[in-house]
XYZ file of C-alpha atoms in Angstrom:
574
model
C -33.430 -14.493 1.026
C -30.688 -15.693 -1.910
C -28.047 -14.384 0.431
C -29.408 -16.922 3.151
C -29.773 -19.544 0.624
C -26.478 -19.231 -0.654
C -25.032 -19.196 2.407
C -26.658 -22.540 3.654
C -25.559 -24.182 0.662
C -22.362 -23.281 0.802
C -22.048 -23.844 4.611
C -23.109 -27.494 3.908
C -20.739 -28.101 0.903
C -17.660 -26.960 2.417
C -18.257 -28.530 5.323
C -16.808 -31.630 3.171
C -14.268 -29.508 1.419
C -12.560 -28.284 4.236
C -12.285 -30.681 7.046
C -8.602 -31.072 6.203
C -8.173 -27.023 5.904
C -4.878 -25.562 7.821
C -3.222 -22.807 6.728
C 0.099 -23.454 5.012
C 1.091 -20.134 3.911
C 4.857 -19.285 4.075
C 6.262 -15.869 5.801
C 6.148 -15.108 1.963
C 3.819 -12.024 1.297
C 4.745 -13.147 -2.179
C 3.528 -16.301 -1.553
C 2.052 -17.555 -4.578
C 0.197 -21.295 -5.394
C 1.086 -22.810 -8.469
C 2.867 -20.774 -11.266
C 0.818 -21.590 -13.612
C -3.222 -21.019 -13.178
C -5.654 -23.541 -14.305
C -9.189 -21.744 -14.137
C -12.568 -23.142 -13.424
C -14.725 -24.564 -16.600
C -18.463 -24.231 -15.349
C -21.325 -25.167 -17.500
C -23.845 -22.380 -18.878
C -26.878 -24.040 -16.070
C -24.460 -23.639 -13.236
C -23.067 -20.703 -13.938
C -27.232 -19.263 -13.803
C -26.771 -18.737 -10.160
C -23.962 -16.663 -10.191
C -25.685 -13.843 -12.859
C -28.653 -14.283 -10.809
C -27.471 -13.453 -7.821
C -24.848 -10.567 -8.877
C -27.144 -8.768 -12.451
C -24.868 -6.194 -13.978
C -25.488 -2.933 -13.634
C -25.646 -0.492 -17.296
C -22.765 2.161 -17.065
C -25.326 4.641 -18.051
C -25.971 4.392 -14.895
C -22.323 6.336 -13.754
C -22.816 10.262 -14.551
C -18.966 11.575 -15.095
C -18.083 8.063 -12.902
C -20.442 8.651 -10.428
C -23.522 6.972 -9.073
C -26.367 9.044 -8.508
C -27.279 7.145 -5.291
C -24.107 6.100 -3.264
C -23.334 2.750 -3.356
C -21.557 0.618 -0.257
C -18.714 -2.213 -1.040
C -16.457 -3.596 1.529
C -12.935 -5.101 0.404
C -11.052 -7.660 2.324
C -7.623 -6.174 3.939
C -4.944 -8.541 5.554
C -4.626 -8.014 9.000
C -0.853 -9.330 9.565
C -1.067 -8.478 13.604
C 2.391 -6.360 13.224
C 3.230 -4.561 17.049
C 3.436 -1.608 16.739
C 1.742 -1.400 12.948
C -1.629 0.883 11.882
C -5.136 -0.270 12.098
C -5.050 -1.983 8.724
C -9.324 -1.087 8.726
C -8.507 2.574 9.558
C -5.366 4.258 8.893
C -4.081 7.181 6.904
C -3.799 5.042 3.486
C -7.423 3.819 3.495
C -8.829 7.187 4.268
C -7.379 8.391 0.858
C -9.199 5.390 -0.874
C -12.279 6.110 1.237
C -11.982 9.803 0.203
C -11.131 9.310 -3.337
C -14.084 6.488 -4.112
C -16.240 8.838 -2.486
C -15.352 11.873 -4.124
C -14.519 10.278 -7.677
C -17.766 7.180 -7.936
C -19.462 7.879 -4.590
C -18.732 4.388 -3.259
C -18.605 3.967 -0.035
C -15.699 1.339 0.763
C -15.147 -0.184 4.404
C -12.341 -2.413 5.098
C -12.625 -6.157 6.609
C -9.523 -7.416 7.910
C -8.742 -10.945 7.638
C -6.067 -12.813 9.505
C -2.953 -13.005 7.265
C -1.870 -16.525 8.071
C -4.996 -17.938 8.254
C -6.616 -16.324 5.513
C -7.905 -19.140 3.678
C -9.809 -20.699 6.466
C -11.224 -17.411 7.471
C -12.764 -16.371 4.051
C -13.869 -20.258 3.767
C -15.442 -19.317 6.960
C -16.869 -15.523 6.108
C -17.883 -17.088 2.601
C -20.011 -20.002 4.142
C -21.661 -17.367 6.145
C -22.688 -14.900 3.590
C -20.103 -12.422 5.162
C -17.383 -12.542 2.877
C -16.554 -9.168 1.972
C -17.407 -8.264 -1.847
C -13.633 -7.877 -2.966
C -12.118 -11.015 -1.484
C -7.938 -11.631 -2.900
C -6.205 -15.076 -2.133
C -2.733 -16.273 -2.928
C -4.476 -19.471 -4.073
C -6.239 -20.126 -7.155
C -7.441 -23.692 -6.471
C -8.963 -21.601 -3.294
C -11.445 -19.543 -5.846
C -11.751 -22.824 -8.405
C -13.155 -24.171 -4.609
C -15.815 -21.724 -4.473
C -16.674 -21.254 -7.864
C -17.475 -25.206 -7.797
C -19.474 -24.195 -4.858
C -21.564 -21.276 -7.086
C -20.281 -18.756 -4.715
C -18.305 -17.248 -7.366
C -18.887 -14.303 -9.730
C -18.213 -14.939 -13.435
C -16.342 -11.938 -14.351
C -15.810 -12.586 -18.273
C -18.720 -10.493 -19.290
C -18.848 -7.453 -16.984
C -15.085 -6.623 -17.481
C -15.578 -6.663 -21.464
C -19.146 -4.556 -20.652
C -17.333 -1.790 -18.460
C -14.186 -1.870 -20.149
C -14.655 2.068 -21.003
C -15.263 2.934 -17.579
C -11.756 0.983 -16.352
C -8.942 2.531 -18.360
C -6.644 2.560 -15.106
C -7.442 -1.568 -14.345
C -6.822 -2.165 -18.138
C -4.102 0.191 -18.636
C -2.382 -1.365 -16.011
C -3.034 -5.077 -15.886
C -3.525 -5.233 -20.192
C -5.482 -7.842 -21.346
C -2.793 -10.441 -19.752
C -3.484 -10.246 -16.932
C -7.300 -9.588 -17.043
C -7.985 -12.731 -18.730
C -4.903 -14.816 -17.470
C -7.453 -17.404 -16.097
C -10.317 -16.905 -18.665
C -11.403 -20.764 -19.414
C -10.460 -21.598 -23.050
C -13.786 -23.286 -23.505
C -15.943 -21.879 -21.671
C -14.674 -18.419 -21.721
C -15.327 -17.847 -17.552
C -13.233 -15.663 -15.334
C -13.493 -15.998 -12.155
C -10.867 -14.246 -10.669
C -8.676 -11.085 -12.102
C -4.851 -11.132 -11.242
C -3.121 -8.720 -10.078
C 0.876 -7.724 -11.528
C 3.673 -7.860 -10.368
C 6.050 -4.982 -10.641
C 9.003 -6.799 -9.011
C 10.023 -10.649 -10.356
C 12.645 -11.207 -7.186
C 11.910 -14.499 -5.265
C 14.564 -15.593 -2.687
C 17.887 -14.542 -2.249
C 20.575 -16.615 -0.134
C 21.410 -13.959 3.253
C 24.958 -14.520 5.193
C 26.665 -12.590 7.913
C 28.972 -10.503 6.652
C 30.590 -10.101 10.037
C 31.476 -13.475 11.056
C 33.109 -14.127 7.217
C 35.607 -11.311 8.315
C 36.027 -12.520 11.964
C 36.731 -15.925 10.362
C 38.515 -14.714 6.985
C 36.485 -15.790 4.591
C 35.509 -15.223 1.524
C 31.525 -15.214 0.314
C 30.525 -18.063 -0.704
C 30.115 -18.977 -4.794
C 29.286 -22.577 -4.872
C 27.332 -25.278 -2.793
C 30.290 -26.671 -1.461
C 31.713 -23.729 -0.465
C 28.055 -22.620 1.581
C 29.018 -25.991 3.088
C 32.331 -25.227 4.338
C 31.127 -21.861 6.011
C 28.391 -23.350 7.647
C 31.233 -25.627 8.948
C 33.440 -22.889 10.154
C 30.802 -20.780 11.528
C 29.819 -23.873 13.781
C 33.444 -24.985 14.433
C 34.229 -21.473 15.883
C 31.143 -20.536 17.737
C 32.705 -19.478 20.702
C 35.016 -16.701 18.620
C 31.499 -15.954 17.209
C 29.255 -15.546 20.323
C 31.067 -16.407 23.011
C 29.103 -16.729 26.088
C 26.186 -17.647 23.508
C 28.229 -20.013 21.576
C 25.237 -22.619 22.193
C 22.887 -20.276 20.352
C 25.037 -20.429 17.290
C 23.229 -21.554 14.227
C 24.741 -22.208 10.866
C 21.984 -22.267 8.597
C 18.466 -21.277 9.493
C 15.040 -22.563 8.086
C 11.536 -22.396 8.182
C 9.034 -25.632 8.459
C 8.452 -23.917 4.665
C 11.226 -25.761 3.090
C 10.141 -25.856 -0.427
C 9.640 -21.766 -0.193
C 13.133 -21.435 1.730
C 15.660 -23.475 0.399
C 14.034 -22.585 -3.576
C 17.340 -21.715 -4.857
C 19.253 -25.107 -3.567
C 16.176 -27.192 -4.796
C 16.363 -25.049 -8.201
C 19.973 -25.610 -8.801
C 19.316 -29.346 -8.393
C 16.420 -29.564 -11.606
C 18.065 -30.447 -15.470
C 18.628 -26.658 -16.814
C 16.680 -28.075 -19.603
C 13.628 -28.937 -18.070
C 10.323 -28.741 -20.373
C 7.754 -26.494 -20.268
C 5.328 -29.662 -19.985
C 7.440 -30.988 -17.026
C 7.627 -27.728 -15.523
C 3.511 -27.394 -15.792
C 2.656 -31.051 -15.278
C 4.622 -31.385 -11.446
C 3.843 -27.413 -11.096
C 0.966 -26.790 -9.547
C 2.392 -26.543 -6.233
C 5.704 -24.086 -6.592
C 7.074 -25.519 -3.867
C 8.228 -28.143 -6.323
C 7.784 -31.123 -4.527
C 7.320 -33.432 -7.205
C 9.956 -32.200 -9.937
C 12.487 -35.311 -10.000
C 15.293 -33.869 -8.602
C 14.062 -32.153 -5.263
C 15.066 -35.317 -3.610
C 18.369 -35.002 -4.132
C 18.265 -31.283 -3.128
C 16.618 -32.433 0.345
C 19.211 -35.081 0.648
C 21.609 -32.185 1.088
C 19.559 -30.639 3.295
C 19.352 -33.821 5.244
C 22.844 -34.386 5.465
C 23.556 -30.395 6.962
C 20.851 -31.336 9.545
C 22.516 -34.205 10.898
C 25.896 -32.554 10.872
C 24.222 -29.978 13.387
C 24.567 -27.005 10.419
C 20.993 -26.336 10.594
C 17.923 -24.920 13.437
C 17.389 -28.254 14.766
C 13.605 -26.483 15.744
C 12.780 -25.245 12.610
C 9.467 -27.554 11.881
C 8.473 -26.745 15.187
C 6.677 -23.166 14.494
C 4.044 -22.801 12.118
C 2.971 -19.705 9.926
C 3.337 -16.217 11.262
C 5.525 -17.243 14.688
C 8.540 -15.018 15.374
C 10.745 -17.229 17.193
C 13.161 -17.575 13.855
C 13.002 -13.491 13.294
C 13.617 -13.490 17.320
C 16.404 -15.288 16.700
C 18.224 -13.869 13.361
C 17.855 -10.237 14.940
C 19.583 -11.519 18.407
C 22.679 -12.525 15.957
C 22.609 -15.796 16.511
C 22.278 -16.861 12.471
C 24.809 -17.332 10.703
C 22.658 -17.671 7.224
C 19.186 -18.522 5.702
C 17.296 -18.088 2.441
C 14.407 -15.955 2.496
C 12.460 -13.473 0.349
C 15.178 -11.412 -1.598
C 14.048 -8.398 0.573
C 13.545 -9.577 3.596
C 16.367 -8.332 5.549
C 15.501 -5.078 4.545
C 11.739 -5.254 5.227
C 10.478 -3.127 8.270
C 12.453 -0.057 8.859
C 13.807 0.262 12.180
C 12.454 -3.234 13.198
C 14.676 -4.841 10.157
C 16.897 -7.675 10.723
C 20.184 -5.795 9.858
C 18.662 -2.765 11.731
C 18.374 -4.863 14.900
C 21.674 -6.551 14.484
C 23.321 -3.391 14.102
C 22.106 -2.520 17.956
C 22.419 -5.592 19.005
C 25.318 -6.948 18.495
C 27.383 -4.016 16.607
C 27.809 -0.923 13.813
C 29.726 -4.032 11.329
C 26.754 -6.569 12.001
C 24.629 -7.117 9.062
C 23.545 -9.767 6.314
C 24.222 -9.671 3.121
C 23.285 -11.211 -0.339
C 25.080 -13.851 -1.906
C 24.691 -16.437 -4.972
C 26.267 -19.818 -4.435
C 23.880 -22.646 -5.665
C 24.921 -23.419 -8.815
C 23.135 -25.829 -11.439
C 24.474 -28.206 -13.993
C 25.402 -25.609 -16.274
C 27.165 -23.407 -14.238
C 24.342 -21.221 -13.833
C 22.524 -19.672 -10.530
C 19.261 -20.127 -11.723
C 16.495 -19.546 -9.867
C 12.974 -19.066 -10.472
C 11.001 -16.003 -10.586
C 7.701 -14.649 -10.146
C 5.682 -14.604 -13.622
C 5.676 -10.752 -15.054
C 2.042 -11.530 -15.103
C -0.187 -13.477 -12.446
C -0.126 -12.948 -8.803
C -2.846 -12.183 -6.035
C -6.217 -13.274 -7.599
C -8.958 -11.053 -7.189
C -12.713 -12.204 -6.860
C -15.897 -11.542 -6.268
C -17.967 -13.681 -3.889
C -21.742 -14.124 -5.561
C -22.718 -12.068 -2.073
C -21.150 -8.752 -3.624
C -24.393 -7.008 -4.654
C -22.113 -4.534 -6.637
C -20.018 -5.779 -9.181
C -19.747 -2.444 -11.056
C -18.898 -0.360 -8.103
C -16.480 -3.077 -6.899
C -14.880 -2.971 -10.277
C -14.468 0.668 -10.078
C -12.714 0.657 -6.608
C -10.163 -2.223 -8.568
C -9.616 1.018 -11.388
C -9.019 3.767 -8.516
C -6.599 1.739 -6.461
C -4.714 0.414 -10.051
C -4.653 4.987 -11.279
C -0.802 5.685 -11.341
C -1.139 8.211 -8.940
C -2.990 5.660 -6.311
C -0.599 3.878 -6.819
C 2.181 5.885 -5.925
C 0.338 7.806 -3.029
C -0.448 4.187 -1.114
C 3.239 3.148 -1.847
C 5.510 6.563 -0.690
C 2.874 8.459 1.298
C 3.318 11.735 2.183
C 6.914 13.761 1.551
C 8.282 14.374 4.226
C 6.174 12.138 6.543
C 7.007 8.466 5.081
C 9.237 9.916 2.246
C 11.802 12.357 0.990
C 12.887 12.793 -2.737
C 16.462 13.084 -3.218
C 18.610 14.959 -6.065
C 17.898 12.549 -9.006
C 14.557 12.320 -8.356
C 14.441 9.382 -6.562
C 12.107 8.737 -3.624
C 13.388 7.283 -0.719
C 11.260 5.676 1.894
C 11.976 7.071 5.378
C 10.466 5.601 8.907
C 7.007 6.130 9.396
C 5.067 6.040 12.567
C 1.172 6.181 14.104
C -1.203 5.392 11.109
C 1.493 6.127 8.335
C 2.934 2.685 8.901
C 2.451 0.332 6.170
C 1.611 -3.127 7.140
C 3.223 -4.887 4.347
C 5.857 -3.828 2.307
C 5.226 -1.342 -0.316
C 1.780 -1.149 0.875
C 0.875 -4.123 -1.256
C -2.418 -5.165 1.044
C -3.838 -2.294 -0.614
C -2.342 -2.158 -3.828
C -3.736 -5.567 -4.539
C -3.503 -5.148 -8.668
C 0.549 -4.274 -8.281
C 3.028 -5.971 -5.812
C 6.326 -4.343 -5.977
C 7.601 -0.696 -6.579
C 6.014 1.112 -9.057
C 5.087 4.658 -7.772
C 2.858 4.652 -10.967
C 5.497 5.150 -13.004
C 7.812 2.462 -14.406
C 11.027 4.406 -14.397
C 10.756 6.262 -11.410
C 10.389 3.116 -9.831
C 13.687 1.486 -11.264
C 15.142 4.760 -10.456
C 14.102 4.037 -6.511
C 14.361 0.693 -5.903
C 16.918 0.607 -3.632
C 15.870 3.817 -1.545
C 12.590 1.723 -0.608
C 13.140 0.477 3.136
C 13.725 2.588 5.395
C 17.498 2.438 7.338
C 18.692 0.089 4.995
C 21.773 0.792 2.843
C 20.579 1.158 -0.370
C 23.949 -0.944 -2.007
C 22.986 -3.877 -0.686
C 19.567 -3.748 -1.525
C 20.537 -2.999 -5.046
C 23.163 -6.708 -4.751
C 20.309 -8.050 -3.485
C 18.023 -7.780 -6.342
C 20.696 -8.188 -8.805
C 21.591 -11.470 -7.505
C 17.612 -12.023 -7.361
C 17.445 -12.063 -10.876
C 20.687 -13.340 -11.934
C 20.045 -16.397 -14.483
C 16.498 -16.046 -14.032
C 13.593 -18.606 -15.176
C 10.205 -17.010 -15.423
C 7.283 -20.065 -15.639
C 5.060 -19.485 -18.320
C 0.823 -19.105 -18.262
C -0.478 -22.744 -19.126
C -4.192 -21.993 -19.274
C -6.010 -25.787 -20.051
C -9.012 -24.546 -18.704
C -10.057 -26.538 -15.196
C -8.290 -28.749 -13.958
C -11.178 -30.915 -11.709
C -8.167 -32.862 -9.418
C -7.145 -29.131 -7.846
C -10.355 -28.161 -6.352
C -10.853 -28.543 -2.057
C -7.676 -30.215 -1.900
C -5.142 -27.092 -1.646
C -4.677 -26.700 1.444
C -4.728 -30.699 2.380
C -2.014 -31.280 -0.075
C 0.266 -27.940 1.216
C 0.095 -29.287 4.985
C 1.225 -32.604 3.319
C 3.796 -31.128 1.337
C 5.654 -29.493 4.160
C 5.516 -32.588 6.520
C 7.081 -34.747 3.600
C 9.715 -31.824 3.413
C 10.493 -31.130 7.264
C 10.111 -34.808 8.023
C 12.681 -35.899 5.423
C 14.972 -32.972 6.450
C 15.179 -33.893 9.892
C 15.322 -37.635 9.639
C 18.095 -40.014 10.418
C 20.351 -40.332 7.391
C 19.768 -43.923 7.454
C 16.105 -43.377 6.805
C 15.881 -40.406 3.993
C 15.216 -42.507 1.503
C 12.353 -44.372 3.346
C 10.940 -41.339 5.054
C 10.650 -39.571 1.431
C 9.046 -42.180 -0.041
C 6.624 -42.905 2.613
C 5.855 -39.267 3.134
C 5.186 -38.606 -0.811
C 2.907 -41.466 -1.209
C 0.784 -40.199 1.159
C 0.884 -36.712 -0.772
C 0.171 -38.630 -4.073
C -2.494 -40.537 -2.817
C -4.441 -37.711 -1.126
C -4.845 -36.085 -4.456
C -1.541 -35.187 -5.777
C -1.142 -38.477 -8.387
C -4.610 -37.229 -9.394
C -3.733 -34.060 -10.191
C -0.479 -34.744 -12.253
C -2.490 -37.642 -14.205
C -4.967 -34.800 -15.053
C -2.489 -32.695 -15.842
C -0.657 -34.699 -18.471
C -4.285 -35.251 -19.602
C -4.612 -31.779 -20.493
C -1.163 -31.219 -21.885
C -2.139 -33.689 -24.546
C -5.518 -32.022 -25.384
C -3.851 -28.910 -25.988
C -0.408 -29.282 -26.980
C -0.349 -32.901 -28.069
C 3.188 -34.417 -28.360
C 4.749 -31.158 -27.897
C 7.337 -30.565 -24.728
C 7.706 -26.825 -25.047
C 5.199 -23.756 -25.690
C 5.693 -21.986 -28.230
């Protein structure tokens, strides 16, 4: 009966939170909201519900680990519709984790996939319903700060402190940092874990290495020298592609301009901005707001009018292929993307489809030319710290045994079993030790890279061990050439800024309006980019006050509210 309660309440209140809702999530399984987190502050009366609805259990109820009766959890699994990819429900990766909860807590785990692109609407949607599954992970913290508004969160703060001796693999691995990244500093609630990232690398700048030697050039190492490639490779399309010189494009984009163009926008910012500028415009890492992306777009603007850029770019939305189509026919000359992301896919790659398509030389490769103020290639990286949060909808009836599947899937050698597989099958170890990731097929494919839809408390390689994981690095995608994986995460994390935790407890502004103010923040992007020179300045401006007035002003007034509570007059953290 409090399930159907629950679930009419919550139907009714988010029908007003999410008639705006649309999926804005970039290509980027990375794709993080804001930097920095800003949890939920709830008071003790409306936080009732929530212990109500989800009691925790005594550990002396686990014998060894183990419940005497078996318990059933089901744990949400991104279902990113690859062709040719395993059933992410059933596949040779979750019947280890079925296996080993069984054998090691008798849990009984089943897997509810949930549209990648779309994945915000759909758990709104499963979460109204009382189907949400009871392990639910989002990109987006406003997202949970939503639902624990709603009461349709669980407050973790006091069952991960409770069972903290029966998760030394969750605590080992995610340390206190990250368990309590978005514990409230007043009210002490948690209502989501983060996960950790293993890897830092955000975007790397990708050009063909092909066409610089057909042309004679040399890679590019500033801005102005990107420029004057993009020039040449549309000048002398026809040397390029010949009968397809009309394909040719210079510079390739996504309608996900903040996410895709990061390190251009980055070089553009004051190499001395403040920690409480940073935080303050920072809740959307796209960095819309921060003074200079203007002037970074302006550029952008200008390469777009030249014809240096996709002239269809804001056409296709999240998850659409036609740019991938594209790069793998050969018809890109360069594009920013995720620092792996040429690599990503094994035989499907982009550089393994250029190399049959077009020829054994064909192939991207990484390059850093946007340099700031300061002569530096700065770009930012992911924090060390926060990344997927991880939450449990007041619907999950077992919070203990949920929080034990968290400590099997986070046990080093989980970890490195969902990540390389079997030897032999989806990897071989070479001579130093190393394990190379080979091509995998039937329901040994992994759906995202390094099997990080499973491994939702560590993104990046880790193999449950820290060094073997440096050690492998660049033998982890299958048919790539493991040099210029290893330039491309060099280059990654050249001159590196990491943003810092600033936990001010809730921030009211940021709840129900994430995704409104993402779809906004891409149309003031694409529609800038791909306006008439004449009118960037108008279009910005016009596009931006919409933004602020839909709840972005709000949330950078509350913002530098908070900053003053906590840090007063200061302008860096200590």
């Amino acid at each position: 009966m409090k399930k159907k309660v629950l679930s009419m309440f919550l139907a009714s209140a988010m029908a007003l939170s999410i008639v705006a809702c649309g999926s804005s999530n970039s290509g980027a399984d990375t794709q993080p909201a804001a930097s920095e987190q800003t949890p939920a502050a709830e008071t003790k009366e409306e936080a009732a519900p929530a212990a109500e609805t989800a009691e925790p259990e005594v550990a002396s109820e686990l014998t060894d680990g183990k419940f005497a009766d078996t318990r059933k959890i089901t744990v949400e699994i991104y279902d990113r519709g690859n062709d040719g990819g395993s059933d992410p429900e059933n596949n040779m990766y979750t019947e280890y984790i079925k296996k080993g909860m069984l054998e090691e807590h008798n849990v009984e785990v089943t897997f509810k996939k949930v549209p990648r692109w779309t994945e915000v609407d759909d758990i709104n949607n499963l979460l109204a319903a009382g189907e949400a599954p009871d392990i639910c992970v989002t990109y987006s913290y406003p997202t949970v700060l939503t639902y624990a508004q709603m009461g349709g969160v669980i407050d973790l703060s006091e069952m991960i402190e409770s069972y903290k001796g029966e998760l030394p693999n969750l605590w080992g691995w995610l340390g206190e940092t990250n368990m309590l990244w978005d514990k409230d500093p007043k009210t002490g609630t948690v209502w989501a874990i983060e996960g950790k990232r293993a890897e830092q690398q955000r975007i790397v700048t990708f050009v063909r290495q092909d066409w610089l030697d057909k042309l004679g050039l040399e890679a590019p190492k500033t801005t102005q020298e990107f420029e004057d490639m993009l020039v040449a490779f549309k000048d002398n399309a026809d040397k390029l592609l010949g009968s397809d010189a009309s394909k040719l494009v210079p510079f390739s984009t996504s309608y996900d301009i903040g996410w895709r163009a990061s390190n251009l926008i980055t070089s553009y910012m004051d190499p001395n901005i403040t920690d409480k500028e940073y935080y303050i415009n920072g809740f959307d890492d796209r960095m819309v707001t921060q003074t200079s992306t203007k002037e970074a777009v302006r550029l952008l603007n200008k390469w777009y009018n030249a014809g240096l850029m996709w002239k269809d770019f804001a056409l296709y939305g999240s998850g659409d292929t036609t740019e991938d189509d594209m790069i793998k026919a050969g018809y890109v000359g360069a594009f920013q993307h995720n620092w792996d992301y040429v690599f990503r896919n094994g035989e499907d790659s982009i550089n393994a489809n250029l190399k049959r398509n077009v020829g054994e030389d064909a192939k991207f490769v990484p390059v850093d030319c946007f340099q700031n103020s300061a002569n530096k290639y700065s770009k930012w990286l992911y924090s060390s710290a926060g990344d997927r949060k991880i939450f449990f909808p007041t619907t999950n009836t077992e919070p203990l045994a949920s929080l034990l599947y968290l400590d099997f899937i986070s046990k080093p050698e989980t970890i490195k079993y969902l990540q390389a597989g079997d030897e032999g099958v989806t990897h071989e170890v070479l001579d130093s030790g190393a394990i190379q990731i080979i091509a995998a097929t039937g329901d040994a494919i992994q759906n995202s890279g390094k099997n990080i839809d499973y491994t939702i408390t560590c993104n990046g390689t880790n193999f449950g061990d820290e060094k073997l994981a440096a050690l492998s690095l660049a033998y982890g995608y299958a048919e790539a050439d493991p040099e210029l994986v290893d330039q491309a995460n060099k280059i990654a994390m050249a001159d590196g800024l990491e943003p810092k935790n600033v936990n001010v407890g809730e921030v009211t502004a940021e709840a129900g309006v994430g995704d409104t103010l993402s779809s906004k923040r891409d149309q003031i992007y694409d529609n800038a980019v791909v306006a008439a020179e004449a009118d960037f300045d108008s279009t910005w401006d016009s596009f931006m006050s919409d933004y602020l007035s839909a709840g972005g002003q709000a949330i950078i007034d509350e913002r530098t509210e908070k900053w003053a509570e906590y840090f007063g007059d200061a302008d860096m953290l200590p």
